[in-house]
């Protein structure tokens, strides 16, 4: 219930295109997009997050990745990583 | 000199065993030291001697093979599901998902991540952190860097036998694609295995052409349709015209019939501004300009013969090497010819002779490029022989401005699309020159050696920053010029207008003066003509009288001289004798004189005879 609320709130923000929750194996738990796109995002972003995290920890083992933002021409992809799950939000920055 | 030792032996002694015997030592040569030579002994100190101990090195060249890169897509398939769950079955996946959602860990994690995410989302919505703020203040800085250009891409002809890149055309919208026409312009040098293909290149991938155009004969010119970016028209080496649709592939959609096409390579093919967007026209060295509608390439819609005597005879026609058309003036166009003359024509004239409005001559060789200034349509640039010239339409006698004579031929040129006084030229020694006529007129502002072989064609992208040049071996080099040469300076338009007007006025004044001088010359020569006619009338009789007068004068002078000489000579001695002799001399003179009238009479008789005869 709380989860629902949180995700609904995020989705309601201005400019947010899609929200999804993916688990550590790449299985989409919750998504607002169609399946094939979700699967694509899940696979790619999972790998990227792993790489980013390992990069941060390589440089300083005490450090850890808290947030990942990818800004592209069309929109911004935000990834909040955790040990087991990934929360991915795609937003159109205001312009 | 051979060192020989002759050894003789009696025949009967052959085969006898050798008998060795001891012999005491004998001194054969004894050279005692000569003390007198000791004085000429020079001790050499120090003595230079060198020792080398290094490892042997040899030089090798290694060139890695070009990496062939290809873009591919990856197909993602669902995976990661635990073994017992079949991803295709909707029920099972839903069940799995529900199970996960009930997990406590899940709830906590998502709550925590949710707050974090919300913070960032709100941040994004609040202010765009990547936006360019305080932009206007940057414009105040004036960049004083020297002009430069750097190569951004090099596209080579993938065939083994290299052909010249004769024409370049940028894609009208995106400017990421470049159509290049390849052909060999050497006379009768077509090798058997030379391919006829021309290519459309995508700048993202310079290794492999995006589309291969396969005409029946190599293309000499190629142009994108500015209205429809999928259609291209090309002029072939054998005079035909062909058009392609990039959606339909590499073979031409239609080719014009050989009988009605040009008889020489089509050097210029340009699209016209029309409602249907399907009209184009072409020019070639056979002296014709033909108009076509690409929907019906079986015959041209209109034809013009480039005969400047305005009789429309093909024998007198000048061969066209380049064609120019400005969409803002749809009825007028200009043709540059092999003979160095630029012809301005009006398409809408009533009769064919009137189609040719004016000619401008000034080049010593073929006019290879012709371009109107995009800002001042009356000013146009011609490139040919060893110079580039700027002309104004009003002044027909000579160009208003020109560059100095270079050491190598100029092969192509074009104006900059952003700055009114900047233009580019390419030379046959592989150099690209950028001229800024407001800044410096003697030398190019920037001169770059692009390659070792001659550059054959040049085309500027619409944004004015990127220029592509094609060379004789088919290499197309893309250069990006520094921003100083492709951004409009503050007063530039004003200054450029002033400069062109000033030069035009100067030429007008010169032209007027020339005309005056010519009129004066003509008037003078007409006056002189009448004078010359009067003189021949007097010749027969008066020449004769004059001759006679002169003859007698000469005799008189001679007699007087002789008389004076005699009197001086004999003056001192005997006056009588002198007097006698004087008298004798005078008598002799008189005798001569009396003889003379006789001669005169004889002459007169002769004359009368001569006069009677005709």
XYZ file of C-alpha atoms in Angstrom:
709
model
C 0.000 0.000 0.000
C 2.762 2.388 0.864
C 4.621 1.195 -2.126
C 1.641 1.927 -4.301
C 1.322 5.377 -2.933
C 4.977 6.192 -3.377
C 5.047 5.013 -6.948
C 1.823 6.800 -7.781
C 3.146 10.007 -6.348
C 6.326 9.776 -8.376
C 4.404 9.053 -11.534
C 2.206 12.072 -10.939
C 5.076 14.540 -10.958
C 5.461 16.880 -13.889
C 7.435 15.503 -16.797
C 7.662 11.908 -15.586
C 7.239 9.542 -18.500
C 7.604 6.159 -16.844
C 8.441 4.421 -13.599
C 9.596 0.885 -13.039
C 10.917 -1.398 -10.342
C 13.336 -4.130 -11.321
C 14.852 -6.804 -9.156
C 18.441 -7.955 -9.023
C 17.892 -10.581 -11.670
C 16.454 -8.123 -14.111
C 12.836 -9.141 -13.668
C 10.491 -6.185 -13.841
C 8.316 -6.180 -10.777
C 6.338 -3.053 -11.434
C 6.230 -0.986 -14.550
C 4.164 1.568 -16.363
C 5.590 0.774 -19.812
C 4.985 -2.175 -22.093
C 6.850 -5.362 -21.488
C 9.416 -5.338 -24.240
C 10.588 -1.807 -23.506
C 10.740 -2.574 -19.816
C 12.808 -5.656 -20.434
C 15.201 -3.652 -22.572
C 15.596 -0.922 -19.993
C 15.937 -3.434 -17.187
C 18.704 -5.387 -18.870
C 20.710 -2.397 -19.981
C 20.383 -0.269 -16.882
C 21.125 -3.102 -14.551
C 24.457 -3.697 -16.204
C 25.228 -0.009 -16.254
C 24.408 0.397 -12.598
C 26.644 -2.499 -11.699
C 29.456 -0.986 -13.677
C 28.952 2.432 -12.114
C 28.884 0.982 -8.654
C 32.038 -1.016 -9.186
C 33.744 2.082 -10.595
C 32.879 4.156 -7.545
C 34.026 1.427 -5.195
C 37.223 0.860 -7.137
C 38.237 4.429 -6.650
C 37.335 4.453 -2.979
C 36.231 1.227 -1.346
C 34.438 3.131 1.393
C 32.288 4.831 -1.173
C 29.138 3.536 -2.715
C 26.776 4.516 -5.504
C 23.678 6.302 -4.320
C 22.097 7.596 -7.497
C 22.666 7.483 -11.214
C 21.404 10.099 -13.649
C 21.727 9.817 -17.393
C 20.749 12.918 -19.267
C 20.203 12.480 -22.956
C 18.882 14.692 -25.683
C 15.362 13.532 -25.275
C 14.952 12.821 -21.575
C 16.643 11.977 -18.330
C 16.890 8.445 -16.937
C 17.243 8.270 -13.174
C 18.224 5.088 -11.408
C 18.082 4.606 -7.653
C 20.039 1.435 -6.931
C 19.804 -0.895 -4.026
C 21.215 -4.278 -3.191
C 18.293 -6.122 -4.542
C 16.103 -3.755 -6.482
C 16.374 -0.886 -8.878
C 13.937 1.990 -9.111
C 14.027 3.542 -12.569
C 12.268 6.757 -13.528
C 12.296 8.403 -16.958
C 11.561 12.113 -16.928
C 11.445 14.913 -19.429
C 13.301 17.796 -17.838
C 11.295 20.958 -17.953
C 11.995 23.264 -20.882
C 102.544 -9.578 -62.020
C 102.394 -13.216 -61.461
C 104.668 -14.808 -59.113
C 105.879 -17.947 -60.802
C 108.459 -20.428 -60.016
C 109.652 -22.612 -62.818
C 110.601 -26.029 -61.784
C 112.396 -28.250 -64.283
C 113.268 -31.833 -63.993
C 114.657 -34.365 -66.283
C 112.119 -36.799 -67.661
C 114.151 -39.771 -66.452
C 114.048 -38.339 -62.948
C 110.239 -38.319 -62.727
C 108.901 -40.434 -59.958
C 112.122 -40.597 -58.134
C 111.788 -40.313 -54.391
C 112.571 -36.956 -52.965
C 115.710 -36.760 -50.950
C 115.650 -33.931 -48.457
C 118.799 -32.578 -47.105
C 119.547 -30.027 -44.474
C 120.736 -26.698 -45.446
C 121.948 -23.890 -43.235
C 119.893 -20.744 -42.914
C 120.447 -18.258 -45.662
C 119.735 -14.604 -45.454
C 117.804 -13.667 -48.533
C 117.077 -10.009 -47.946
C 118.575 -7.714 -45.419
C 117.255 -4.178 -45.285
C 119.090 -2.225 -42.643
C 117.317 0.759 -41.094
C 118.126 4.041 -42.763
C 118.924 6.630 -40.048
C 118.603 9.479 -42.541
C 114.914 8.840 -42.799
C 114.457 9.085 -39.059
C 114.204 12.842 -39.214
C 111.115 12.679 -41.384
C 109.360 10.531 -38.861
C 106.365 12.393 -37.384
C 104.897 11.120 -34.195
C 101.146 11.220 -34.432
C 99.624 12.113 -31.167
C 96.684 11.966 -30.563
C 95.377 9.455 -33.010
C 91.661 9.384 -33.717
C 90.217 5.997 -33.631
C 86.622 5.031 -33.189
C 84.937 2.088 -31.747
C 81.270 1.291 -32.154
C 79.340 -0.985 -29.983
C 75.633 -0.703 -30.441
C 73.019 -3.198 -31.199
C 71.983 -3.459 -34.795
C 68.681 -1.736 -35.493
C 66.604 -1.855 -38.582
C 63.596 0.227 -39.508
C 60.202 -1.300 -40.102
C 56.877 0.266 -40.842
C 53.737 -1.128 -39.411
C 50.300 -0.028 -40.344
C 47.346 -1.534 -38.631
C 44.432 -2.550 -40.734
C 41.473 -0.302 -40.616
C 38.928 -1.564 -38.152
C 35.631 -2.203 -39.850
C 32.894 -1.012 -37.579
C 29.301 -1.916 -38.059
C 26.242 -0.858 -36.176
C 24.072 -3.660 -34.967
C 21.102 -3.967 -32.723
C 20.685 -6.372 -29.850
C 17.517 -8.233 -29.192
C 16.576 -8.425 -25.595
C 14.743 -11.467 -24.418
C 13.259 -11.915 -21.082
C 15.333 -13.891 -18.750
C 16.193 -14.082 -15.173
C 12.964 -15.655 -14.195
C 13.416 -18.481 -11.743
C 13.356 -21.904 -13.260
C 9.913 -22.916 -12.255
C 8.214 -19.921 -13.757
C 7.469 -19.733 -17.404
C 7.806 -16.121 -18.602
C 5.148 -16.577 -21.258
C 2.490 -17.503 -18.829
C 0.841 -14.391 -17.523
C -0.614 -15.989 -14.421
C 2.648 -17.342 -13.190
C 4.416 -14.023 -13.640
C 1.655 -12.178 -11.858
C 1.828 -14.606 -8.994
C 5.547 -14.152 -8.758
C 5.233 -10.429 -8.762
C 2.613 -10.435 -6.051
C 4.841 -12.609 -3.936
C 7.719 -10.193 -4.288
C 5.559 -7.248 -3.442
C 4.569 -8.804 -0.164
C 8.178 -9.077 0.884
C 9.011 -6.721 3.739
C 12.421 -5.960 2.417
C 10.818 -4.862 -0.796
C 8.532 -2.423 0.934
C 11.302 -0.827 2.922
C 13.617 -0.560 -0.002
C 11.068 0.982 -2.252
C 10.022 3.507 0.349
C 13.557 4.548 0.880
C 14.366 4.722 -2.811
C 11.137 6.485 -3.451
C 12.008 9.444 -1.279
C 15.409 9.686 -2.877
C 13.925 9.603 -6.333
C 11.293 12.157 -5.521
C 13.931 14.552 -4.376
C 15.694 14.305 -7.722
C 12.529 14.536 -9.737
C 11.503 17.672 -7.933
C 14.965 19.038 -8.442
C 14.611 18.513 -12.160
C 11.302 20.207 -12.215
C 12.515 23.149 -10.204
C 15.391 24.261 -12.319
C 17.170 22.980 -15.351
C 20.697 22.566 -14.150
C 22.139 22.169 -17.587
C 20.616 25.172 -19.207
C 22.821 27.895 -20.655
C 22.440 30.916 -18.439
C 24.092 34.282 -18.954
C 24.502 33.615 -22.627
C 24.344 37.148 -23.979
C 27.348 38.290 -22.052
C 29.589 35.910 -23.897
C 29.052 37.622 -27.216
C 31.013 40.649 -26.108
C 34.325 38.860 -26.331
C 35.878 39.261 -29.715
C 37.919 36.300 -30.721
C 41.180 37.292 -32.213
C 42.444 33.905 -33.131
C 43.964 33.418 -36.563
C 41.725 31.625 -39.021
C 42.225 27.919 -39.188
C 40.505 24.826 -40.398
C 40.721 21.239 -39.378
C 39.891 18.061 -41.169
C 36.997 16.267 -39.632
C 36.606 13.426 -42.028
C 38.201 11.834 -45.057
C 36.198 9.661 -47.379
C 38.059 7.595 -49.925
C 36.928 5.979 -53.111
C 36.573 2.308 -52.238
C 37.366 1.123 -55.756
C 40.805 0.050 -56.797
C 41.008 2.341 -59.813
C 40.538 5.787 -58.411
C 38.324 8.258 -60.170
C 37.997 11.983 -59.759
C 35.320 13.254 -57.421
C 33.752 15.632 -59.878
C 30.748 16.927 -58.003
C 29.535 17.079 -54.414
C 26.047 17.724 -53.185
C 24.939 17.977 -49.585
C 21.648 16.567 -48.417
C 19.260 19.506 -48.209
C 17.879 18.945 -44.715
C 20.203 17.150 -42.457
C 23.611 17.892 -43.978
C 24.767 14.564 -42.669
C 24.747 12.977 -46.050
C 26.856 13.775 -49.027
C 26.301 12.633 -52.574
C 29.485 12.416 -54.588
C 29.706 11.894 -58.327
C 32.755 9.998 -59.502
C 34.008 9.889 -63.042
C 37.229 10.091 -64.925
C 37.481 13.336 -66.816
C 40.676 12.506 -68.648
C 40.054 12.295 -72.318
C 39.657 8.687 -73.405
C 41.308 7.387 -70.323
C 38.469 5.145 -69.234
C 39.969 1.928 -68.072
C 38.032 -1.235 -68.604
C 37.515 -2.125 -65.022
C 36.663 1.351 -63.838
C 33.403 1.200 -62.047
C 30.604 3.570 -62.999
C 29.210 3.884 -59.502
C 28.695 7.023 -57.542
C 27.970 7.007 -53.853
C 25.915 8.636 -51.187
C 27.921 8.742 -47.977
C 26.642 9.066 -44.460
C 29.117 11.042 -42.443
C 28.706 8.782 -39.443
C 30.165 5.935 -41.425
C 32.933 6.944 -43.812
C 34.011 3.413 -44.542
C 31.054 2.181 -46.411
C 28.761 4.204 -48.637
C 25.158 4.389 -47.589
C 23.854 3.971 -51.076
C 25.512 3.007 -54.324
C 24.126 4.668 -57.427
C 24.611 2.625 -60.559
C 24.228 4.622 -63.749
C 24.971 3.300 -67.184
C 27.787 5.770 -67.606
C 29.853 7.561 -64.957
C 28.206 10.596 -63.431
C 29.825 13.951 -63.901
C 27.358 16.000 -61.901
C 24.870 15.084 -59.200
C 22.371 17.181 -57.283
C 19.856 16.593 -54.523
C 16.406 18.003 -55.133
C 16.090 20.840 -52.626
C 12.378 20.183 -52.248
C 12.364 16.448 -52.026
C 15.401 15.066 -50.342
C 14.950 11.585 -51.682
C 15.336 12.520 -55.298
C 18.609 13.176 -57.055
C 19.375 14.048 -60.641
C 22.634 13.188 -62.281
C 24.300 14.108 -65.549
C 26.302 11.356 -67.181
C 29.558 11.287 -69.014
C 27.841 10.252 -72.214
C 25.367 13.129 -72.104
C 22.326 11.414 -70.661
C 20.382 12.574 -67.659
C 19.210 10.155 -64.999
C 17.265 10.500 -61.818
C 17.216 8.406 -58.681
C 14.945 7.935 -55.767
C 16.870 6.852 -52.715
C 13.930 4.903 -51.443
C 13.960 2.779 -54.555
C 17.561 1.734 -54.553
C 20.666 2.233 -56.608
C 19.404 1.934 -60.144
C 18.116 5.060 -61.808
C 14.366 5.380 -61.929
C 14.514 6.832 -65.398
C 17.167 7.757 -67.883
C 16.785 10.208 -70.743
C 16.906 8.912 -74.275
C 20.313 9.022 -75.872
C 19.128 10.656 -79.099
C 17.786 13.785 -77.473
C 20.388 14.134 -74.750
C 23.616 16.001 -74.847
C 26.485 14.786 -76.919
C 29.172 15.594 -74.417
C 29.492 15.088 -70.678
C 26.867 16.982 -68.753
C 28.865 19.342 -66.648
C 26.051 21.178 -64.973
C 22.702 19.898 -63.751
C 20.587 22.015 -61.441
C 17.051 21.734 -60.136
C 14.655 24.506 -60.955
C 12.217 26.220 -58.724
C 8.818 25.023 -59.838
C 5.517 24.107 -58.303
C 5.889 20.469 -59.062
C 9.490 20.367 -57.945
C 10.358 18.071 -60.813
C 12.005 20.411 -63.261
C 15.684 20.648 -63.860
C 18.032 21.866 -66.513
C 21.423 20.822 -67.737
C 24.319 22.173 -69.737
C 27.168 20.533 -71.528
C 30.181 21.302 -73.686
C 28.217 20.510 -76.834
C 26.787 24.011 -76.559
C 23.249 23.232 -75.533
C 21.232 23.963 -72.448
C 18.300 21.597 -72.078
C 15.342 21.773 -69.758
C 13.807 18.555 -68.477
C 10.882 17.378 -66.492
C 11.965 14.275 -64.674
C 8.607 12.666 -64.987
C 9.222 12.466 -68.673
C 12.858 12.131 -69.496
C 12.201 10.870 -73.001
C 12.648 14.346 -74.380
C 13.632 17.749 -73.107
C 10.953 20.375 -72.637
C 13.058 23.216 -73.966
C 16.371 23.808 -75.617
C 18.771 26.688 -75.975
C 21.878 26.885 -78.097
C 24.685 28.914 -76.590
C 25.511 30.925 -79.641
C 26.565 34.434 -78.754
C 26.070 35.687 -82.265
C 22.442 34.993 -81.482
C 21.774 32.990 -84.586
C 21.147 29.737 -82.831
C 23.696 27.812 -84.825
C 25.215 24.853 -83.127
C 28.512 25.295 -84.938
C 29.102 28.653 -83.340
C 27.982 27.524 -79.950
C 30.249 27.741 -76.969
C 30.671 24.732 -74.777
C 29.233 25.119 -71.301
C 31.307 24.006 -68.373
C 29.273 25.290 -65.475
C 25.752 26.372 -64.773
C 24.325 28.700 -62.192
C 20.832 29.260 -60.979
C 19.512 31.275 -58.116
C 16.095 30.283 -56.808
C 15.242 33.902 -56.008
C 15.509 34.856 -59.675
C 13.775 31.996 -61.420
C 13.853 33.323 -64.946
C 17.484 34.181 -65.189
C 20.433 31.877 -65.201
C 24.076 32.005 -66.128
C 26.371 29.684 -67.996
C 30.130 29.593 -67.834
C 31.791 28.431 -71.020
C 34.947 26.739 -72.125
C 36.010 29.828 -74.003
C 36.166 31.950 -70.890
C 32.934 33.813 -71.481
C 30.048 33.953 -69.049
C 26.645 34.177 -70.661
C 23.665 35.502 -68.791
C 20.394 34.248 -70.160
C 16.773 34.902 -69.644
C 14.555 31.922 -69.902
C 11.349 33.767 -70.491
C 12.417 35.697 -73.559
C 10.135 35.483 -76.538
C 12.553 34.445 -79.233
C 15.608 32.276 -78.916
C 18.094 34.992 -79.887
C 16.758 37.198 -77.128
C 17.327 34.524 -74.574
C 20.956 35.466 -74.345
C 20.923 38.783 -72.572
C 24.589 39.573 -72.061
C 28.056 38.162 -72.103
C 30.984 38.786 -69.857
C 34.399 37.844 -71.035
C 37.556 38.083 -69.071
C 38.977 34.682 -68.421
C 41.685 33.125 -70.509
C 40.493 29.626 -70.027
C 37.349 27.675 -69.213
C 35.215 29.108 -66.441
C 35.140 26.254 -64.002
C 32.872 27.736 -61.398
C 30.179 30.336 -61.331
C 28.313 31.425 -58.243
C 26.125 34.295 -57.234
C 26.684 35.923 -53.903
C 23.832 34.792 -51.662
C 23.597 38.244 -50.110
C 24.020 40.378 -53.222
C 22.492 38.633 -56.214
C 23.972 41.108 -58.649
C 27.489 40.189 -57.693
C 28.813 36.874 -58.906
C 32.076 35.005 -58.721
C 33.790 33.213 -61.572
C 36.713 30.893 -61.218
C 38.829 29.936 -64.175
C 42.390 29.857 -65.485
C 44.659 31.159 -62.748
C 42.424 33.730 -61.119
C 39.096 34.186 -59.461
C 37.084 37.208 -60.498
C 34.153 39.026 -59.002
C 31.701 40.619 -61.415
C 28.767 42.905 -61.153
C 25.896 42.275 -63.511
C 25.772 45.875 -64.624
C 29.358 46.099 -65.766
C 29.794 43.978 -68.834
C 33.291 44.924 -69.823
C 35.383 43.589 -67.024
C 35.265 42.213 -63.567
C 35.123 44.596 -60.662
C 37.565 42.722 -58.481
C 39.970 39.916 -59.051
C 42.631 37.913 -57.299
C 46.221 37.786 -58.349
C 47.459 35.226 -60.822
C 48.381 32.035 -59.061
C 50.906 29.416 -60.011
C 48.361 26.712 -60.501
C 44.939 26.454 -62.041
C 41.922 27.282 -59.994
C 39.457 24.475 -60.308
C 36.391 25.395 -58.288
C 34.970 28.083 -56.055
C 31.949 29.078 -54.023
C 30.730 31.858 -51.750
C 30.307 31.482 -48.040
C 26.684 31.219 -47.008
C 27.129 33.258 -43.853
C 29.599 35.988 -44.626
C 29.068 38.148 -47.699
C 32.696 38.843 -48.490
C 34.165 35.402 -47.960
C 34.639 32.825 -50.669
C 36.533 29.605 -51.175
C 38.616 28.385 -54.081
C 40.434 25.159 -54.795
C 43.595 24.820 -56.805
C 45.156 22.139 -58.887
C 48.082 21.793 -56.485
C 45.740 20.517 -53.812
C 45.310 23.739 -51.865
C 42.089 25.181 -50.535
C 42.062 28.970 -50.222
C 39.664 30.967 -48.124
C 39.462 34.602 -49.195
C 38.084 37.364 -47.047
C 37.829 40.312 -49.354
C 37.016 42.792 -46.636
C 40.129 41.930 -44.757
C 42.782 41.264 -47.355
C 42.569 41.239 -51.142
C 46.067 40.262 -52.115
C 46.276 36.926 -50.463
C 43.857 34.398 -49.168
C 43.075 34.685 -45.471
C 43.670 31.000 -45.102
C 45.470 28.667 -47.412
C 45.443 24.981 -46.623
C 47.153 22.165 -48.379
C 44.526 19.499 -48.358
C 46.225 16.810 -50.399
C 48.925 16.256 -52.961
C 46.739 15.666 -55.923
C 44.662 18.369 -57.599
C 41.358 19.285 -55.991
C 38.526 19.053 -58.424
C 35.377 20.131 -56.646
C 34.213 22.099 -53.650
C 30.922 22.433 -51.813
C 29.984 24.311 -48.713
C 27.411 23.043 -46.292
C 24.438 25.281 -45.671
C 25.565 26.247 -42.206
C 28.747 27.693 -43.645
C 31.113 25.882 -41.323
C 31.843 22.633 -43.040
C 33.268 22.444 -46.519
C 33.852 19.328 -48.564
C 36.475 19.123 -51.298
C 36.894 16.325 -53.748
C 40.210 15.435 -55.274
C 41.439 13.806 -58.434
C 41.925 10.423 -56.777
C 38.435 10.400 -55.402
C 39.206 11.419 -51.840
C 36.658 13.724 -50.297
C 37.986 15.704 -47.379
C 35.646 17.465 -44.993
C 37.033 20.469 -43.227
C 35.589 22.558 -40.495
C 36.689 26.153 -40.649
C 37.258 28.220 -37.562
C 34.377 30.254 -36.270
C 36.062 33.505 -37.175
C 35.452 32.762 -40.830
C 31.933 31.552 -40.517
C 30.268 33.951 -38.134
C 28.957 37.257 -39.282
C 30.895 40.156 -37.862
C 29.148 43.251 -36.653
C 29.405 45.727 -39.500
C 30.161 43.251 -42.159
C 27.099 43.613 -44.302
C 27.472 47.348 -44.395
C 31.137 47.218 -45.233
C 30.652 44.597 -47.881
C 27.879 46.579 -49.527
C 30.062 49.659 -49.492
C 32.986 47.783 -50.996
C 31.009 46.273 -53.831
C 29.355 49.559 -54.656
C 32.657 51.340 -54.682
C 34.207 48.841 -57.050
C 31.171 48.857 -59.295
C 31.274 52.627 -59.507
C 34.956 52.578 -60.327
C 34.395 50.160 -63.163
C 31.497 52.214 -64.439
C 33.659 55.290 -64.571
C 36.388 53.372 -66.355
C 33.882 51.994 -68.800
C 32.485 55.431 -69.520
C 35.947 56.780 -70.089
C 36.807 53.935 -72.417
C 33.705 54.572 -74.395
C 34.572 58.224 -74.736
C 38.050 57.442 -75.866
C 36.774 54.987 -78.381
C 34.348 57.509 -79.800
C 37.108 60.048 -80.123
C 39.326 57.544 -81.864
C 36.613 56.701 -84.279
C 35.952 60.340 -85.069
C 39.627 60.992 -85.565
C 40.167 58.024 -87.781
C 37.248 59.060 -89.939
C 38.778 62.524 -90.419
C 42.120 61.029 -91.294
C 40.539 58.795 -93.860
C 39.399 61.820 -95.966
C 42.866 63.422 -95.880
C 44.530 60.310 -97.080
C 42.203 60.206 -100.053
C 43.165 63.661 -101.351
C 46.852 62.955 -101.687
C 46.706 60.248 -104.345
C 45.035 62.718 -106.794
C 48.124 64.933 -107.108
C 50.700 62.261 -107.768
C 51.235 61.874 -111.518
C 51.878 65.450 -112.782
C 53.101 67.191 -109.689
C 55.469 64.470 -108.679
C 57.115 64.869 -112.043
C 57.449 68.660 -111.686
C 58.813 68.265 -108.253
C 61.369 65.766 -109.474
C 62.486 68.080 -112.231
C 62.901 71.008 -109.856
C 64.952 68.980 -107.493
C 67.148 67.739 -110.281
C 68.037 71.233 -111.432
C 68.648 72.388 -107.925
C 71.139 69.639 -107.408
C 72.977 70.528 -110.594
C 73.169 74.185 -109.632
C 74.585 73.401 -106.278
C 77.202 71.153 -107.826
C 78.276 73.763 -110.365
C 78.636 76.451 -107.786
C 80.671 74.215 -105.621
C 83.001 73.314 -108.436
C 83.421 76.973 -109.447
C 84.302 77.944 -105.928
C 86.758 75.108 -105.629
C 88.533 76.052 -108.827
C 88.807 79.713 -107.941
C 90.234 78.905 -104.584
C 92.686 76.457 -106.007
C 94.098 78.630 -108.702
C 93.328 81.951 -107.153
C 96.888 82.979 -106.170
C 98.788 82.160 -109.361
C 97.587 83.585 -112.611
C 94.376 85.453 -112.739
C 94.151 85.231 -116.500
C 94.469 81.551 -116.504
C 92.074 81.433 -113.699
C 89.818 83.641 -115.610
C 90.260 81.457 -118.686
C 89.717 78.428 -116.751
C 86.853 80.016 -114.985
C 85.459 80.875 -118.322
C 86.176 77.366 -119.476
C 84.473 76.009 -116.405
C 81.603 78.384 -116.821
C 81.492 77.515 -120.510
C 81.550 73.885 -119.594
C 78.774 74.568 -117.108
C 76.882 76.486 -119.705
C 77.536 73.724 -122.137
C 76.100 71.431 -119.627
C 73.273 73.754 -119.061
C 72.646 73.964 -122.749
C 72.748 70.279 -122.788
C 70.279 70.165 -120.001
C 67.476 71.880 -121.835
C 68.059 69.322 -124.525
C 67.714 66.615 -121.967
C 64.669 68.344 -120.673
C 63.195 68.374 -124.107
C 63.985 64.775 -124.536
C 62.357 64.079 -121.257
C 59.325 66.024 -122.246
C 59.083 64.140 -125.444
C 59.372 60.914 -123.606
C 56.685 62.012 -121.237
C 54.386 62.951 -124.027
C 54.908 59.588 -125.574
C 54.253 57.925 -122.288
C 51.149 60.039 -121.800
C 49.890 59.208 -125.236
C 50.260 55.526 -124.794
C 47.581 54.837 -122.113
